[in-house]
Short mmCIF file of C-alpha atoms in Angstrom, two decimals:
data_model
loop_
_atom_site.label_atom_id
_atom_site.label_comp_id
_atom_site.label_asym_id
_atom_site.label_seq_id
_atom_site.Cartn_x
_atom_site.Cartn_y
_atom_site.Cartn_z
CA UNK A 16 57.92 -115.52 37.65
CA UNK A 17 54.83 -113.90 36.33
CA UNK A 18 54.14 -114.50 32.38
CA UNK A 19 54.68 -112.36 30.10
CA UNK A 20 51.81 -110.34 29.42
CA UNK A 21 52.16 -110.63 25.62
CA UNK A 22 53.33 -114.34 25.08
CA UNK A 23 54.51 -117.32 27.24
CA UNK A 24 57.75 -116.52 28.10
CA UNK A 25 58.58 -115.00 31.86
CA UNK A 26 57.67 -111.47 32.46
CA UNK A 27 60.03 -108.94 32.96
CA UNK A 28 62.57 -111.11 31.78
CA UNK A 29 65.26 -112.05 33.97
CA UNK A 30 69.01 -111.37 32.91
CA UNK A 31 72.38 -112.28 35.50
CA UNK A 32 75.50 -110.08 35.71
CA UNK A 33 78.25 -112.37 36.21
CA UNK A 34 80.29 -112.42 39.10
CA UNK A 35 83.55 -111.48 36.94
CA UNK A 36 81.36 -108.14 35.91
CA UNK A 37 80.18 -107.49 38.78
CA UNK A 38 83.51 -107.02 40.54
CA UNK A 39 85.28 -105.48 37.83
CA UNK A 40 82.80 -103.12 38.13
CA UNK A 41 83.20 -102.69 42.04
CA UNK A 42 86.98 -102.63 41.52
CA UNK A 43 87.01 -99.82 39.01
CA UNK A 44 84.14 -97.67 40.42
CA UNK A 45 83.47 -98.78 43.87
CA UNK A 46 85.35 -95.74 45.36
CA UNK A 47 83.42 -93.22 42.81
CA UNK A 48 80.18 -91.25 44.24
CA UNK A 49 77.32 -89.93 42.44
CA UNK A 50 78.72 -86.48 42.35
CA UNK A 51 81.86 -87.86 40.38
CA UNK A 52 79.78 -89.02 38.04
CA UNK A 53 76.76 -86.03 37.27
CA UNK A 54 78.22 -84.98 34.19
CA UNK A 55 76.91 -86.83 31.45
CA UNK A 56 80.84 -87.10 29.68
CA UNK A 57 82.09 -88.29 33.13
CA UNK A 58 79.19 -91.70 32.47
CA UNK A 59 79.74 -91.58 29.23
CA UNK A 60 83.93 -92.33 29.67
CA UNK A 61 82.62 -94.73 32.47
CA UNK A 62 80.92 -96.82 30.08
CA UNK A 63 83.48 -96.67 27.31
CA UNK A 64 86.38 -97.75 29.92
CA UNK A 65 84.10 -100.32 31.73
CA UNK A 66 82.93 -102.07 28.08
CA UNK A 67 86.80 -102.49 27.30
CA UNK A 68 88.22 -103.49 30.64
CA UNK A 69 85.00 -105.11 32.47
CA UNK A 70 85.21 -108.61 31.72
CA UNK A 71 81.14 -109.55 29.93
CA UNK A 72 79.81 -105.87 30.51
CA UNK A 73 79.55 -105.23 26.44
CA UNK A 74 77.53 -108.64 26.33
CA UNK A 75 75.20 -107.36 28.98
CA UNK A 76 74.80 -104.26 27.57
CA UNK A 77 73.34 -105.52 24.29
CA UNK A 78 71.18 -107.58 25.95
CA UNK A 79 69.83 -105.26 28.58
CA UNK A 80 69.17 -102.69 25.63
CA UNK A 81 67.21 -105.15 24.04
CA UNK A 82 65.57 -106.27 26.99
CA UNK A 83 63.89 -102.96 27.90
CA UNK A 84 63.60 -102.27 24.04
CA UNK A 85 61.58 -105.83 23.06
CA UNK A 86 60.07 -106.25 26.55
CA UNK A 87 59.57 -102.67 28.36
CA UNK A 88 61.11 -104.09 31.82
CA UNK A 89 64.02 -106.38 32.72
CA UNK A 90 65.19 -107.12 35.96
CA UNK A 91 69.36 -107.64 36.23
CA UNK A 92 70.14 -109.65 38.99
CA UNK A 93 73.53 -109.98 40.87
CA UNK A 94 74.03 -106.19 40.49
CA UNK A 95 76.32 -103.92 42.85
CA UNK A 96 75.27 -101.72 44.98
CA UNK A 97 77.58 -98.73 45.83
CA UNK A 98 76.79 -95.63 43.81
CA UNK A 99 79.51 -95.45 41.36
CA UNK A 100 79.27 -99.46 40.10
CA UNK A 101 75.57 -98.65 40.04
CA UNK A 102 75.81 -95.47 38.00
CA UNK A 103 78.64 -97.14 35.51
CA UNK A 104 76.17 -100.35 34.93
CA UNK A 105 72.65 -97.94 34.46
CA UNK A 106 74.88 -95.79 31.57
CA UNK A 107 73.82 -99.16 29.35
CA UNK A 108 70.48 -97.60 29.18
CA UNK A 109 70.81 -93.73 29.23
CA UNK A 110 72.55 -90.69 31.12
CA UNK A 111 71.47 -90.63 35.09
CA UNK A 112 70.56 -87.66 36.32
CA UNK A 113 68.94 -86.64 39.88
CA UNK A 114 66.34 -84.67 38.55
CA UNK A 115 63.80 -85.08 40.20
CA UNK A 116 65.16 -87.92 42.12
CA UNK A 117 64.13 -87.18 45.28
CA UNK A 118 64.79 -83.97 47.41
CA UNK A 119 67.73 -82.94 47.53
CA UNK A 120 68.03 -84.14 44.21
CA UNK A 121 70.34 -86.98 43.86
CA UNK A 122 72.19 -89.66 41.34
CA UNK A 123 70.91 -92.22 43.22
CA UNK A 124 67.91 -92.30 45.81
CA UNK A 125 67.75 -94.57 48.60
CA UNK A 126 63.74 -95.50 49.35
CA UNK A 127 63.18 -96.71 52.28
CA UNK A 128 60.61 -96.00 55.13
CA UNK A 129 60.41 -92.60 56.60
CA UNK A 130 57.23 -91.72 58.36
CA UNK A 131 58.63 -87.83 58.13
CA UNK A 132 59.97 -87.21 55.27
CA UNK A 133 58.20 -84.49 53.09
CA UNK A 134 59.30 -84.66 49.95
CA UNK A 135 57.94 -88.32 48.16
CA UNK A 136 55.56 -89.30 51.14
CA UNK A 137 54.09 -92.30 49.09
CA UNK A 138 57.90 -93.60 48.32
CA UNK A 139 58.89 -93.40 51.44
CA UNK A 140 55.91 -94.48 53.64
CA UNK A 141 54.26 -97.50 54.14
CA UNK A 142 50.84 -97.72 52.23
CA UNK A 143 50.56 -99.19 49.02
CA UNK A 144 51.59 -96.61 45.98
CA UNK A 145 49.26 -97.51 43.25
CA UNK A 146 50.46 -98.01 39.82
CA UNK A 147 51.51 -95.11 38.11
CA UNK A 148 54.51 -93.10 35.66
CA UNK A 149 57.51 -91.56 37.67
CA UNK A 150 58.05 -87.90 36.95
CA UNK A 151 54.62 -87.35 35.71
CA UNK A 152 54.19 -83.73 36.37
CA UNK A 153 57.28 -82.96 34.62
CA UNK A 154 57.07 -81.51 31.38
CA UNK A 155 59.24 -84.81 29.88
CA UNK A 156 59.36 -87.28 32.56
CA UNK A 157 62.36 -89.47 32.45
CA UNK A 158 62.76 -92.30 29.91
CA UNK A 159 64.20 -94.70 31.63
CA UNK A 160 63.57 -96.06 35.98
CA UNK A 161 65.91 -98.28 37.84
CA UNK A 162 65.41 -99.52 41.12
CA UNK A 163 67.84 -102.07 42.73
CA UNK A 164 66.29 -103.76 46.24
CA UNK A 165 69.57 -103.44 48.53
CA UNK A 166 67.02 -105.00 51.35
CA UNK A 167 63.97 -106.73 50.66
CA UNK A 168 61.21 -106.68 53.24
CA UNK A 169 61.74 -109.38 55.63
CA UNK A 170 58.29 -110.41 55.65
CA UNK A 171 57.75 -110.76 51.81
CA UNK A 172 55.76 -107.11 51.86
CA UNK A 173 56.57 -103.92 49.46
CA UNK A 174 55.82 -105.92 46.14
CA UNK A 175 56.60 -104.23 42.74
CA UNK A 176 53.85 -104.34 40.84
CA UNK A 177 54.10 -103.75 37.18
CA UNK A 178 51.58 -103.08 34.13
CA UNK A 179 52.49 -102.53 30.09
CA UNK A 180 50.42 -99.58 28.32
CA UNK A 181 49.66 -102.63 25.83
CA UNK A 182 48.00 -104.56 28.38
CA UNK A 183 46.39 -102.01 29.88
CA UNK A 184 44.81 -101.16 26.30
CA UNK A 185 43.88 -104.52 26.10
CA UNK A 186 41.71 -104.49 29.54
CA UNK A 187 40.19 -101.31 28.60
CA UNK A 188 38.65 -102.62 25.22
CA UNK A 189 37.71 -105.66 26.70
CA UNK A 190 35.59 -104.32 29.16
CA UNK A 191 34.23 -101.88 26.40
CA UNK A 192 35.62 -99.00 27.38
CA UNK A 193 36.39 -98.21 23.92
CA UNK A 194 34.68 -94.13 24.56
CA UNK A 195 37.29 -94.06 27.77
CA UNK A 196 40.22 -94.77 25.89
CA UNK A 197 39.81 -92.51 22.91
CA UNK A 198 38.99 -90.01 25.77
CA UNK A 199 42.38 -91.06 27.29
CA UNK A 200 44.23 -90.60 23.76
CA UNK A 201 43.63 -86.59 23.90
CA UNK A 202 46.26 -84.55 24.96
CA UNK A 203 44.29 -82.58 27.38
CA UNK A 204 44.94 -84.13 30.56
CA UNK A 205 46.45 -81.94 33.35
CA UNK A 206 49.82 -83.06 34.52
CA UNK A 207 51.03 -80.69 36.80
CA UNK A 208 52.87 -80.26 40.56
CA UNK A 209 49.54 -79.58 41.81
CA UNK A 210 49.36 -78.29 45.55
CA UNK A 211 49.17 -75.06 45.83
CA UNK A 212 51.53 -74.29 43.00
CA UNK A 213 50.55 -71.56 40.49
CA UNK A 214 52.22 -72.59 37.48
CA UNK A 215 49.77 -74.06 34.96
CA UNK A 216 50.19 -77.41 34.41
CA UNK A 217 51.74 -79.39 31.29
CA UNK A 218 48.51 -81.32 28.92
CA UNK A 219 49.40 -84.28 27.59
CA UNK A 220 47.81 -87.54 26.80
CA UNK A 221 47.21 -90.54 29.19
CA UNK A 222 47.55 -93.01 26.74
CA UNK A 223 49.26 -92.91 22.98
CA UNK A 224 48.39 -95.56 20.39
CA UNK A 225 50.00 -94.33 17.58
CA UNK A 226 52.92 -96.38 16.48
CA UNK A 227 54.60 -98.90 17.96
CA UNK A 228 53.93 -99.83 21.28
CA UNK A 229 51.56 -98.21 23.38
CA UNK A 230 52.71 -95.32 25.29
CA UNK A 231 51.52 -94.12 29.23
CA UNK A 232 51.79 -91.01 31.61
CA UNK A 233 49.41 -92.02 34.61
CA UNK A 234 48.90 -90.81 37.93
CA UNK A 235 45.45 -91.32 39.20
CA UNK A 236 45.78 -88.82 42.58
CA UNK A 237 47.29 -85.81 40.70
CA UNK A 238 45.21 -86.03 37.74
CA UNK A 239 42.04 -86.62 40.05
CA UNK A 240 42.60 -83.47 41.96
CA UNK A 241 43.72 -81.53 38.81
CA UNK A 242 40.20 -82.50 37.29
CA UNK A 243 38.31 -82.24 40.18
CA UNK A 244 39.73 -78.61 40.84
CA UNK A 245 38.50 -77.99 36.73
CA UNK A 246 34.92 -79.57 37.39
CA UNK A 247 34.38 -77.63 40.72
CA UNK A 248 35.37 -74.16 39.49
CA UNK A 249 34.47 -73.83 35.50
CA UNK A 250 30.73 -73.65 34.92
CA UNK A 251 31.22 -75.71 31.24
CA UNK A 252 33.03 -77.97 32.72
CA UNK A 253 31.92 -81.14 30.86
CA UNK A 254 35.61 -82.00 29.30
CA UNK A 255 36.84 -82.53 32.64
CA UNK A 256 33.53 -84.69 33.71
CA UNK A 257 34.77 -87.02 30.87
CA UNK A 258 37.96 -86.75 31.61
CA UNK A 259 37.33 -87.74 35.37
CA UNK A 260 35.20 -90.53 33.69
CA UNK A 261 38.12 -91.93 31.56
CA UNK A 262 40.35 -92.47 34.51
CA UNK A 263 37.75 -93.97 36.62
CA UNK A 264 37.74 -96.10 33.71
CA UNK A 265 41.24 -97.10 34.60
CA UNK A 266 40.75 -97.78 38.02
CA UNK A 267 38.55 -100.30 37.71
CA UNK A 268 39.82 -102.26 35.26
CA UNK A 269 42.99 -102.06 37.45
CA UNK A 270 41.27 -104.40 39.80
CA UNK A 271 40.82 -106.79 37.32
CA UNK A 272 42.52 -110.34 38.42
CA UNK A 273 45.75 -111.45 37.21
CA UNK A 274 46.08 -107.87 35.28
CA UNK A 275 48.96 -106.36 36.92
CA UNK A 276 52.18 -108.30 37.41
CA UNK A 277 53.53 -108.81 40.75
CA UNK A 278 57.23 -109.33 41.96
CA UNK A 279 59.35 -109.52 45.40
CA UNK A 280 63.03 -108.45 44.18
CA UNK A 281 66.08 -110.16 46.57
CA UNK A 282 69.00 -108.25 47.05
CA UNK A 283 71.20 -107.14 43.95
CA UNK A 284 68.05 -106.99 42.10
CA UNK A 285 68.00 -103.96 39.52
CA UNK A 286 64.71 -103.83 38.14
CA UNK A 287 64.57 -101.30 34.63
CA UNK A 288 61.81 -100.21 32.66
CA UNK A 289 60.43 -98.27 30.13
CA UNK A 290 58.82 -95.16 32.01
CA UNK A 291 56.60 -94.28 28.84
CA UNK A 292 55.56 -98.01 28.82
CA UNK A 293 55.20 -99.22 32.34
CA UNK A 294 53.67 -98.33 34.86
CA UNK A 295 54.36 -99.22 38.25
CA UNK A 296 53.41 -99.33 41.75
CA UNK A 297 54.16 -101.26 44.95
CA UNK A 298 52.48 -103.02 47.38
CA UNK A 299 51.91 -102.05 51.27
CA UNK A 300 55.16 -101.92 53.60
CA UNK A 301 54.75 -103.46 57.12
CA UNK A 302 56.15 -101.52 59.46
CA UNK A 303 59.73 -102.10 60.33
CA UNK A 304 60.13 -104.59 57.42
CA UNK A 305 63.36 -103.53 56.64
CA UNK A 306 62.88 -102.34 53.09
CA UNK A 307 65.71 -100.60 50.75
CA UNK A 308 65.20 -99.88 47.23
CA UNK A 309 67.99 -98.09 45.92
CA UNK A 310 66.21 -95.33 42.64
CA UNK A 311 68.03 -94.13 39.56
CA UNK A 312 66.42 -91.69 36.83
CA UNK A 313 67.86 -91.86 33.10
CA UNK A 314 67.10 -89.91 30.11
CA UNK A 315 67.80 -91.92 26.84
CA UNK A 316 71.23 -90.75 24.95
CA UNK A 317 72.64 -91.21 22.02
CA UNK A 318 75.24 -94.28 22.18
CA UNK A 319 79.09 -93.78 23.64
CA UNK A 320 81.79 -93.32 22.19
CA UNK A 321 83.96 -96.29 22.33
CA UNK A 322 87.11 -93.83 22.02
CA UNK A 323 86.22 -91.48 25.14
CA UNK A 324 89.22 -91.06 27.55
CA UNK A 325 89.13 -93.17 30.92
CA UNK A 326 86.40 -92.10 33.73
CA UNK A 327 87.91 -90.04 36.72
CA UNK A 328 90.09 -91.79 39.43
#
């Protein structure tokens, strides 16, 4: 296990749902899909039911919340699969939607390799996907990512790779790319569907340093192209020269060695993060490695209420 980037201690922390949990979850949710379980309420009775009949899940919950919260990634092992367990387990963190969760939209997303598919070609082919934030274009991309490996690559290939904004920081100033990153920290930068999409696109900042830990929305081919379109076309175009600067900035201290944390999740691994704090990426896919990462999309939510009546049958 990789260290953790800002101490000694393993990085992302690891944290075991028992095998009482775990099938008291399957028991009580095993037979619900993702449609029973859009509406917010519906997750929100899920968890109340499964934190007072789900033998350890309350335990868990505290200390996957503060997981994510202390360390901005946490991987759950010995997790269920099926979509309703899944759904019931991720309501810890946040409400899951399928925004945005692939195309159609659904609860939960099943990424594996498919050479045809036209809607998230670098999810669902087999080069590397470079490090980046999930729902970057949108105006508020989701708070919170879960990915549980249903089938790791039988070959060892498709490695998550994972970087804090912190650490990231920290590899920018000490290469001296102290002009870069107060470039980074304007919110100017062009997030947007791109393509050939008319709708303007949504400025924000790449990195944010104030308060707290530092905060990331990164994705180096969208804003590349979004730049490059600004540079080619506007005569006073130096703002986007140093913006196209800045992130060139990023990509090489990306390469750095022993910057960006690597892991192969086994099955039942649910890996969670921070989406405004993490970025990640993956590794190339061999071809017919047998791959299957299961994706779920959460927006952060006020906590349940212990009271709420029991989740549909």
């Amino acid at each position: 296990m990789p260290a953790d980037p800002h101490g000694t201690a393993p990085w992302p922390p690891r944290l075991r749902m028992a095998t009482a949990t775990a099938t008291g979850l399957e028991r009580r949710f095993g037979a619900l899909t993702g449609e029973d379980l859009t509406p917010p309420a519906a997750q929100h009775r899920a968890l109340a039911e499964a934190r007072a009949t789900v033998p350890g899940l309350g335990a868990l919950q505290r200390d996957l919340v503060a997981a994510v919260r202390d360390h901005g990634a946490a991987v759950l092992t010995g997790t269920p699969l099926d979509d309703g367990p899944l759904i019931a387990v991720s309501a810890c963190l946040g409400v899951v939607t399928a925004e945005d969760n692939g195309f159609p939209c659904r609860m939960v997303w099943d990424i594996r390799e498919d050479p045809q598919a036209p809607e998230d070609p670098h999810a669902q082919q087999r080069d590397r996907f470079d490090l980046h934030t999930d729902s970057t274009f949108s105006a508020r991309p989701h708070d919170t990512i879960g990915m549980v490996c249903a089938q790791p690559a039988g070959d060892g290939s498709g490695r998550s790779l994972l970087l804090t904004a912190d650490r990231l920081v920290q590899a920018l100033r000490a290469a001296g790319h102290e002009d870069e990153l107060a470039r980074l920290g304007r919110p100017d930068f062009p997030f947007g569907p791109g393509g050939a999409n008319d709708m303007a696109p949504h400025r924000a900042a790449v990195l944010s340093l104030v308060d707290g830990p530092a905060r990331v929305r990164y994705r180096f081919d969208l804003l590349h192209r979004a730049l490059g379109r600004s540079t080619a076309y506007d005569p006073a175009a130096a703002e986007a020269r140093g913006a196209l600067a800045a992130i060139a900035a990023v990509e090489t201290v990306l390469t750095a060695p022993g910057l960006v944390t690597s892991l192969l999740l086994g099955r039942g691994d649910y890996l969670l993060l921070d989406n405004a704090r993490v970025l990640h990426g993956r590794t190339a896919v061999t071809a017919s490695s047998g791959r299957h990462l299961r994706r779920l999309k959460l927006r952060a939510h006020a906590a349940p209420d212990p009271t709420s009546s029991p989740a549909p049958s």
